[in-house]
């Protein structure tokens, strides 16, 4: 049933085979056995990929419910037997959150739950949790679906920054209207991040940044700024420590509208009760509130 769900989600036998690290033929034989046991054709095969038939959609709905219940049951038994959360947890996060919040927390997570195994999926784009097999997505902003459960972890603010060398060479803008004269660093994956908000004369104003340098990764955008290539809108949790070191300098600080966004741990409905998932989220709720001293 787990395999059938992944075939339906990914629409490709080869993708499921890569995910499970098994030959495609093994996935194909398993799917054939499922269809034979159900005495029905469950998957329609075409040049565009694999899609469930009407019978397959019915079977898929039951598979999702049953596998979710089995995951919960296995998690309960595992935690009761070992006294600890255990199993694999697939976590999706943007490059900034992964590098600056999650990875530094892993050592203490391992100390608290040594039987957990974490796979980190780093992408600034919002993951399709069901299709990509994501257990927890750490994201900013409110959830966009009523099929998920979100737990607040903290907030993320953004401001404008550049290196002192860039500002010395190109001048420091004194008003948001001057930004068009500068080289800007923008995000090619999330257009919303290129709408830079300000407060001008007490009124909100948005400058749509036209990037001279563009990247689909917030982490790479920060690297471009650190190379002195232009002005970037960066997360304060990344940039402020670098300001204190003299590596970056704030730009238009008096004008920028930080618009703090909530950082949330998002899980599919019902899976948030799994011991392995709850253990991770509980750990990060404490960590985001302030990492304990080493």
PDB file of C-alpha atoms in Angstrom, residues 26-155:
ATOM      1  CA  UNK A  26      10.749  -4.957  -8.684  1.00  0.00           C
ATOM      2  CA  UNK A  27       8.363  -2.006  -8.439  1.00  0.00           C
ATOM      3  CA  UNK A  28       6.590  -3.131 -11.623  1.00  0.00           C
ATOM      4  CA  UNK A  29       6.137  -6.697 -10.316  1.00  0.00           C
ATOM      5  CA  UNK A  30       4.787  -5.410  -7.001  1.00  0.00           C
ATOM      6  CA  UNK A  31       2.281  -3.186  -8.794  1.00  0.00           C
ATOM      7  CA  UNK A  32       1.204  -6.112 -10.957  1.00  0.00           C
ATOM      8  CA  UNK A  33       0.652  -8.252  -7.845  1.00  0.00           C
ATOM      9  CA  UNK A  34      -1.485  -5.505  -6.310  1.00  0.00           C
ATOM     10  CA  UNK A  35      -3.668  -5.283  -9.412  1.00  0.00           C
ATOM     11  CA  UNK A  36      -3.996  -9.058  -9.550  1.00  0.00           C
ATOM     12  CA  UNK A  37      -4.994  -9.231  -5.878  1.00  0.00           C
ATOM     13  CA  UNK A  38      -7.626  -6.511  -6.437  1.00  0.00           C
ATOM     14  CA  UNK A  39      -8.753  -8.100  -9.729  1.00  0.00           C
ATOM     15  CA  UNK A  40      -8.820  -4.613 -11.246  1.00  0.00           C
ATOM     16  CA  UNK A  41      -6.683  -2.304 -13.317  1.00  0.00           C
ATOM     17  CA  UNK A  42      -5.592   0.368 -10.862  1.00  0.00           C
ATOM     18  CA  UNK A  43      -3.036   2.334 -12.893  1.00  0.00           C
ATOM     19  CA  UNK A  44      -3.411   3.749 -16.389  1.00  0.00           C
ATOM     20  CA  UNK A  45      -0.120   3.690 -18.277  1.00  0.00           C
ATOM     21  CA  UNK A  46       0.567   6.237 -21.023  1.00  0.00           C
ATOM     22  CA  UNK A  47       3.474   8.128 -22.578  1.00  0.00           C
ATOM     23  CA  UNK A  48       2.722  10.970 -20.164  1.00  0.00           C
ATOM     24  CA  UNK A  49       3.209   8.781 -17.105  1.00  0.00           C
ATOM     25  CA  UNK A  50       1.099   6.754 -14.706  1.00  0.00           C
ATOM     26  CA  UNK A  51      -2.279   7.877 -13.366  1.00  0.00           C
ATOM     27  CA  UNK A  52      -4.803   6.018 -11.198  1.00  0.00           C
ATOM     28  CA  UNK A  53      -7.917   4.641 -12.877  1.00  0.00           C
ATOM     29  CA  UNK A  54     -11.318   5.141 -11.257  1.00  0.00           C
ATOM     30  CA  UNK A  55     -10.774   1.920  -9.323  1.00  0.00           C
ATOM     31  CA  UNK A  56      -7.243   3.066  -8.547  1.00  0.00           C
ATOM     32  CA  UNK A  57      -8.476   6.311  -7.012  1.00  0.00           C
ATOM     33  CA  UNK A  58     -10.796   4.357  -4.718  1.00  0.00           C
ATOM     34  CA  UNK A  59      -7.949   2.038  -3.753  1.00  0.00           C
ATOM     35  CA  UNK A  60      -5.626   5.036  -3.244  1.00  0.00           C
ATOM     36  CA  UNK A  61      -8.022   6.673  -0.793  1.00  0.00           C
ATOM     37  CA  UNK A  62      -8.103   3.533   1.351  1.00  0.00           C
ATOM     38  CA  UNK A  63      -4.332   3.126   1.053  1.00  0.00           C
ATOM     39  CA  UNK A  64      -3.720   6.619   2.388  1.00  0.00           C
ATOM     40  CA  UNK A  65      -6.004   6.093   5.354  1.00  0.00           C
ATOM     41  CA  UNK A  66      -4.641   2.643   6.180  1.00  0.00           C
ATOM     42  CA  UNK A  67      -0.961   3.466   5.769  1.00  0.00           C
ATOM     43  CA  UNK A  68      -1.382   6.591   7.897  1.00  0.00           C
ATOM     44  CA  UNK A  69      -2.986   4.494  10.633  1.00  0.00           C
ATOM     45  CA  UNK A  70      -0.255   1.846  10.350  1.00  0.00           C
ATOM     46  CA  UNK A  71       2.441   4.528  10.609  1.00  0.00           C
ATOM     47  CA  UNK A  72       0.815   5.804  13.793  1.00  0.00           C
ATOM     48  CA  UNK A  73       0.551   2.296  15.215  1.00  0.00           C
ATOM     49  CA  UNK A  74       4.162   1.418  14.403  1.00  0.00           C
ATOM     50  CA  UNK A  75       5.329   4.682  15.902  1.00  0.00           C
ATOM     51  CA  UNK A  76       3.406   4.038  19.100  1.00  0.00           C
ATOM     52  CA  UNK A  77       4.845   0.519  19.468  1.00  0.00           C
ATOM     53  CA  UNK A  78       8.360   1.701  18.681  1.00  0.00           C
ATOM     54  CA  UNK A  79       8.215   4.498  21.236  1.00  0.00           C
ATOM     55  CA  UNK A  80       6.724   2.235  23.904  1.00  0.00           C
ATOM     56  CA  UNK A  81       9.286  -0.510  23.345  1.00  0.00           C
ATOM     57  CA  UNK A  82      12.342   1.736  23.299  1.00  0.00           C
ATOM     58  CA  UNK A  83      11.044   4.573  25.403  1.00  0.00           C
ATOM     59  CA  UNK A  84      12.272   6.887  22.638  1.00  0.00           C
ATOM     60  CA  UNK A  85      11.023   8.230  19.331  1.00  0.00           C
ATOM     61  CA  UNK A  86      12.499   6.328  16.394  1.00  0.00           C
ATOM     62  CA  UNK A  87      12.336   6.062  12.622  1.00  0.00           C
ATOM     63  CA  UNK A  88      13.039   8.217   9.557  1.00  0.00           C
ATOM     64  CA  UNK A  89      11.732  11.759   9.276  1.00  0.00           C
ATOM     65  CA  UNK A  90      11.855  13.622   5.970  1.00  0.00           C
ATOM     66  CA  UNK A  91      12.068  17.381   6.606  1.00  0.00           C
ATOM     67  CA  UNK A  92      11.720  20.126   3.986  1.00  0.00           C
ATOM     68  CA  UNK A  93      13.013  23.661   4.533  1.00  0.00           C
ATOM     69  CA  UNK A  94      14.358  26.653   2.648  1.00  0.00           C
ATOM     70  CA  UNK A  95      18.126  26.967   2.386  1.00  0.00           C
ATOM     71  CA  UNK A  96      18.227  29.780   4.964  1.00  0.00           C
ATOM     72  CA  UNK A  97      16.147  27.950   7.564  1.00  0.00           C
ATOM     73  CA  UNK A  98      18.029  24.704   6.940  1.00  0.00           C
ATOM     74  CA  UNK A  99      21.492  26.233   7.256  1.00  0.00           C
ATOM     75  CA  UNK A 100      20.925  28.687  10.078  1.00  0.00           C
ATOM     76  CA  UNK A 101      18.241  27.072  12.245  1.00  0.00           C
ATOM     77  CA  UNK A 102      17.839  23.361  11.577  1.00  0.00           C
ATOM     78  CA  UNK A 103      21.369  22.100  11.019  1.00  0.00           C
ATOM     79  CA  UNK A 104      22.744  23.764  14.185  1.00  0.00           C
ATOM     80  CA  UNK A 105      19.967  21.992  16.131  1.00  0.00           C
ATOM     81  CA  UNK A 106      20.731  18.488  14.865  1.00  0.00           C
ATOM     82  CA  UNK A 107      23.407  17.652  17.391  1.00  0.00           C
ATOM     83  CA  UNK A 108      21.062  18.196  20.343  1.00  0.00           C
ATOM     84  CA  UNK A 109      18.225  16.455  18.490  1.00  0.00           C
ATOM     85  CA  UNK A 110      20.455  13.397  18.083  1.00  0.00           C
ATOM     86  CA  UNK A 111      21.434  13.510  21.757  1.00  0.00           C
ATOM     87  CA  UNK A 112      17.768  13.633  22.804  1.00  0.00           C
ATOM     88  CA  UNK A 113      16.523  11.068  20.258  1.00  0.00           C
ATOM     89  CA  UNK A 114      19.409   8.873  19.059  1.00  0.00           C
ATOM     90  CA  UNK A 115      17.087   6.469  17.212  1.00  0.00           C
ATOM     91  CA  UNK A 116      15.754   9.165  14.875  1.00  0.00           C
ATOM     92  CA  UNK A 117      17.058   9.472  11.307  1.00  0.00           C
ATOM     93  CA  UNK A 118      16.498  12.793   9.523  1.00  0.00           C
ATOM     94  CA  UNK A 119      16.577  13.421   5.777  1.00  0.00           C
ATOM     95  CA  UNK A 120      16.767  17.138   4.987  1.00  0.00           C
ATOM     96  CA  UNK A 121      15.188  18.306   1.712  1.00  0.00           C
ATOM     97  CA  UNK A 122      16.399  21.839   0.958  1.00  0.00           C
ATOM     98  CA  UNK A 123      14.389  23.894  -1.545  1.00  0.00           C
ATOM     99  CA  UNK A 124      13.009  27.432  -1.420  1.00  0.00           C
ATOM    100  CA  UNK A 125       9.895  26.315  -3.300  1.00  0.00           C
ATOM    101  CA  UNK A 126       6.970  25.007  -1.261  1.00  0.00           C
ATOM    102  CA  UNK A 127       7.030  21.214  -1.309  1.00  0.00           C
ATOM    103  CA  UNK A 128       4.033  19.060  -2.187  1.00  0.00           C
ATOM    104  CA  UNK A 129       4.139  17.100   1.046  1.00  0.00           C
ATOM    105  CA  UNK A 130       2.160  14.091  -0.175  1.00  0.00           C
ATOM    106  CA  UNK A 131       3.916  13.804  -3.535  1.00  0.00           C
ATOM    107  CA  UNK A 132       7.405  14.360  -2.126  1.00  0.00           C
ATOM    108  CA  UNK A 133       6.929  12.186   0.954  1.00  0.00           C
ATOM    109  CA  UNK A 134       7.607  15.079   3.346  1.00  0.00           C
ATOM    110  CA  UNK A 135       6.865  14.454   7.022  1.00  0.00           C
ATOM    111  CA  UNK A 136       7.567  18.009   8.247  1.00  0.00           C
ATOM    112  CA  UNK A 137       7.899  21.243   6.281  1.00  0.00           C
ATOM    113  CA  UNK A 138       9.520  24.175   8.088  1.00  0.00           C
ATOM    114  CA  UNK A 139       8.203  27.241   6.295  1.00  0.00           C
ATOM    115  CA  UNK A 140       7.393  30.915   6.750  1.00  0.00           C
ATOM    116  CA  UNK A 141       3.908  32.314   6.326  1.00  0.00           C
ATOM    117  CA  UNK A 142       0.515  30.747   6.989  1.00  0.00           C
ATOM    118  CA  UNK A 143      -0.355  27.257   5.667  1.00  0.00           C
ATOM    119  CA  UNK A 144      -2.078  27.262   2.286  1.00  0.00           C
ATOM    120  CA  UNK A 145      -4.177  24.115   2.754  1.00  0.00           C
ATOM    121  CA  UNK A 146      -6.724  22.820   5.235  1.00  0.00           C
ATOM    122  CA  UNK A 147      -5.234  19.316   4.910  1.00  0.00           C
ATOM    123  CA  UNK A 148      -2.258  20.219   7.099  1.00  0.00           C
ATOM    124  CA  UNK A 149      -1.566  21.013  10.742  1.00  0.00           C
ATOM    125  CA  UNK A 150       0.729  23.955  11.527  1.00  0.00           C
ATOM    126  CA  UNK A 151       2.580  24.657  14.763  1.00  0.00           C
ATOM    127  CA  UNK A 152       4.195  28.084  15.250  1.00  0.00           C
ATOM    128  CA  UNK A 153       7.919  27.973  16.002  1.00  0.00           C
ATOM    129  CA  UNK A 154       9.043  31.595  15.762  1.00  0.00           C
ATOM    130  CA  UNK A 155       9.207  34.539  13.367  1.00  0.00           C
TER     131      UNK A 155
END
